[in-house]
Amino acid sequence: METLRVSGKSRPNSVAGAIAALLRSQGEVEVQAIGPAAVNQAVKAIAIARGYITPDNLDLFVKPAFVKLELENEERTALRFTVKSQPLSS
């Protein structure tokens, strides 16, 4: 599964395009964010991506979780959003 790392300076529309492309091709993607600004951008990107995949008759669901990451010899807590696509229910 592909992992996208989102920062507080990430552009939500760009991240949403990457999420939508991976959902179309692989059916799932993992989005990681550390800090409140990054989580904000990630959530906005996921919401925008939902609109991007709707014309393809797809919807998405998200499972958020905390994950410990080792960055520069320091343990950090990140939010991981596992995003999966499913056929749009009528």
PDB file of C-alpha atoms in Angstrom:
ATOM      1  CA  MET A   1       0.000   0.000   0.000  1.00  0.00           C
ATOM      2  CA  GLU A   2       1.333   3.429  -0.953  1.00  0.00           C
ATOM      3  CA  THR A   3       1.945   5.926   1.867  1.00  0.00           C
ATOM      4  CA  LEU A   4       1.479   9.659   1.386  1.00  0.00           C
ATOM      5  CA  ARG A   5       3.023  11.955   3.990  1.00  0.00           C
ATOM      6  CA  VAL A   6       1.207  15.240   4.451  1.00  0.00           C
ATOM      7  CA  SER A   7       2.731  18.341   6.037  1.00  0.00           C
ATOM      8  CA  GLY A   8       1.091  21.507   7.264  1.00  0.00           C
ATOM      9  CA  LYS A   9       2.244  23.191   4.042  1.00  0.00           C
ATOM     10  CA  SER A  10       0.863  20.535   1.685  1.00  0.00           C
ATOM     11  CA  ARG A  11      -1.708  21.751  -0.819  1.00  0.00           C
ATOM     12  CA  PRO A  12      -4.953  19.820  -0.212  1.00  0.00           C
ATOM     13  CA  ASN A  13      -5.918  19.793  -3.911  1.00  0.00           C
ATOM     14  CA  SER A  14      -2.578  18.233  -4.896  1.00  0.00           C
ATOM     15  CA  VAL A  15      -2.762  15.617  -2.142  1.00  0.00           C
ATOM     16  CA  ALA A  16      -6.391  14.910  -3.102  1.00  0.00           C
ATOM     17  CA  GLY A  17      -5.326  14.256  -6.705  1.00  0.00           C
ATOM     18  CA  ALA A  18      -2.707  11.778  -5.516  1.00  0.00           C
ATOM     19  CA  ILE A  19      -5.209  10.069  -3.204  1.00  0.00           C
ATOM     20  CA  ALA A  20      -7.806   9.818  -6.004  1.00  0.00           C
ATOM     21  CA  ALA A  21      -5.264   8.407  -8.461  1.00  0.00           C
ATOM     22  CA  LEU A  22      -4.131   5.741  -5.993  1.00  0.00           C
ATOM     23  CA  LEU A  23      -7.707   4.833  -5.090  1.00  0.00           C
ATOM     24  CA  ARG A  24      -8.525   4.359  -8.778  1.00  0.00           C
ATOM     25  CA  SER A  25      -5.422   2.253  -9.493  1.00  0.00           C
ATOM     26  CA  GLN A  26      -4.830   0.374  -6.220  1.00  0.00           C
ATOM     27  CA  GLY A  27      -8.080   0.759  -4.275  1.00  0.00           C
ATOM     28  CA  GLU A  28      -6.335   1.947  -1.115  1.00  0.00           C
ATOM     29  CA  VAL A  29      -3.797   4.435   0.199  1.00  0.00           C
ATOM     30  CA  GLU A  30      -2.323   5.370   3.565  1.00  0.00           C
ATOM     31  CA  VAL A  31      -2.104   9.055   4.498  1.00  0.00           C
ATOM     32  CA  GLN A  32       0.167  10.050   7.407  1.00  0.00           C
ATOM     33  CA  ALA A  33       0.239  13.402   9.187  1.00  0.00           C
ATOM     34  CA  ILE A  34       2.134  14.720  12.220  1.00  0.00           C
ATOM     35  CA  GLY A  35       0.805  17.786  13.997  1.00  0.00           C
ATOM     36  CA  PRO A  36      -2.455  19.724  13.879  1.00  0.00           C
ATOM     37  CA  ALA A  37      -1.722  21.679  10.687  1.00  0.00           C
ATOM     38  CA  ALA A  38      -0.776  18.500   8.807  1.00  0.00           C
ATOM     39  CA  VAL A  39      -3.850  16.634  10.069  1.00  0.00           C
ATOM     40  CA  ASN A  40      -6.021  19.558   8.938  1.00  0.00           C
ATOM     41  CA  GLN A  41      -4.533  19.443   5.429  1.00  0.00           C
ATOM     42  CA  ALA A  42      -4.884  15.654   5.285  1.00  0.00           C
ATOM     43  CA  VAL A  43      -8.561  15.701   6.266  1.00  0.00           C
ATOM     44  CA  LYS A  44      -9.304  18.431   3.709  1.00  0.00           C
ATOM     45  CA  ALA A  45      -7.468  16.421   1.032  1.00  0.00           C
ATOM     46  CA  ILE A  46      -9.469  13.276   1.812  1.00  0.00           C
ATOM     47  CA  ALA A  47     -12.740  15.218   1.569  1.00  0.00           C
ATOM     48  CA  ILE A  48     -11.689  16.740  -1.768  1.00  0.00           C
ATOM     49  CA  ALA A  49     -10.556  13.320  -3.072  1.00  0.00           C
ATOM     50  CA  ARG A  50     -14.025  11.949  -2.387  1.00  0.00           C
ATOM     51  CA  GLY A  51     -15.419  14.468  -4.851  1.00  0.00           C
ATOM     52  CA  TYR A  52     -12.750  13.530  -7.394  1.00  0.00           C
ATOM     53  CA  ILE A  53     -13.661   9.820  -7.429  1.00  0.00           C
ATOM     54  CA  THR A  54     -17.454  10.195  -7.402  1.00  0.00           C
ATOM     55  CA  PRO A  55     -17.660  10.520 -11.237  1.00  0.00           C
ATOM     56  CA  ASP A  56     -15.910   7.118 -11.424  1.00  0.00           C
ATOM     57  CA  ASN A  57     -18.791   5.622  -9.399  1.00  0.00           C
ATOM     58  CA  LEU A  58     -16.507   5.212  -6.381  1.00  0.00           C
ATOM     59  CA  ASP A  59     -16.816   6.275  -2.776  1.00  0.00           C
ATOM     60  CA  LEU A  60     -14.272   6.026   0.009  1.00  0.00           C
ATOM     61  CA  PHE A  61     -14.103   5.117   3.646  1.00  0.00           C
ATOM     62  CA  VAL A  62     -11.421   6.059   6.149  1.00  0.00           C
ATOM     63  CA  LYS A  63      -9.986   4.309   9.201  1.00  0.00           C
ATOM     64  CA  PRO A  64      -7.966   6.701  11.376  1.00  0.00           C
ATOM     65  CA  ALA A  65      -5.356   5.381  13.813  1.00  0.00           C
ATOM     66  CA  PHE A  66      -2.396   6.578  15.829  1.00  0.00           C
ATOM     67  CA  VAL A  67       1.019   5.261  14.826  1.00  0.00           C
ATOM     68  CA  LYS A  68       4.501   5.707  16.327  1.00  0.00           C
ATOM     69  CA  LEU A  69       7.177   6.781  13.843  1.00  0.00           C
ATOM     70  CA  GLU A  70      10.942   7.020  14.252  1.00  0.00           C
ATOM     71  CA  LEU A  71      12.084  10.338  12.734  1.00  0.00           C
ATOM     72  CA  GLU A  72      15.646  11.611  13.145  1.00  0.00           C
ATOM     73  CA  ASN A  73      16.259   9.278  16.117  1.00  0.00           C
ATOM     74  CA  GLU A  74      13.122  10.609  17.805  1.00  0.00           C
ATOM     75  CA  GLU A  75       9.810   8.829  18.327  1.00  0.00           C
ATOM     76  CA  ARG A  76       6.832  10.824  17.071  1.00  0.00           C
ATOM     77  CA  THR A  77       3.121  10.074  17.119  1.00  0.00           C
ATOM     78  CA  ALA A  78       1.357  10.477  13.798  1.00  0.00           C
ATOM     79  CA  LEU A  79      -2.188  10.038  12.609  1.00  0.00           C
ATOM     80  CA  ARG A  80      -2.555   7.416   9.921  1.00  0.00           C
ATOM     81  CA  PHE A  81      -5.634   7.468   7.714  1.00  0.00           C
ATOM     82  CA  THR A  82      -6.181   4.239   5.822  1.00  0.00           C
ATOM     83  CA  VAL A  83      -8.345   5.218   2.865  1.00  0.00           C
ATOM     84  CA  LYS A  84     -10.066   2.579   0.742  1.00  0.00           C
ATOM     85  CA  SER A  85     -12.400   2.865  -2.217  1.00  0.00           C
ATOM     86  CA  GLN A  86     -15.656   1.036  -2.711  1.00  0.00           C
ATOM     87  CA  PRO A  87     -18.349   1.122  -5.383  1.00  0.00           C
ATOM     88  CA  LEU A  88     -20.762   4.003  -4.949  1.00  0.00           C
ATOM     89  CA  SER A  89     -24.022   2.709  -3.510  1.00  0.00           C
ATOM     90  CA  SER A  90     -27.142   3.898  -5.287  1.00  0.00           C
TER      91      SER A  90
END
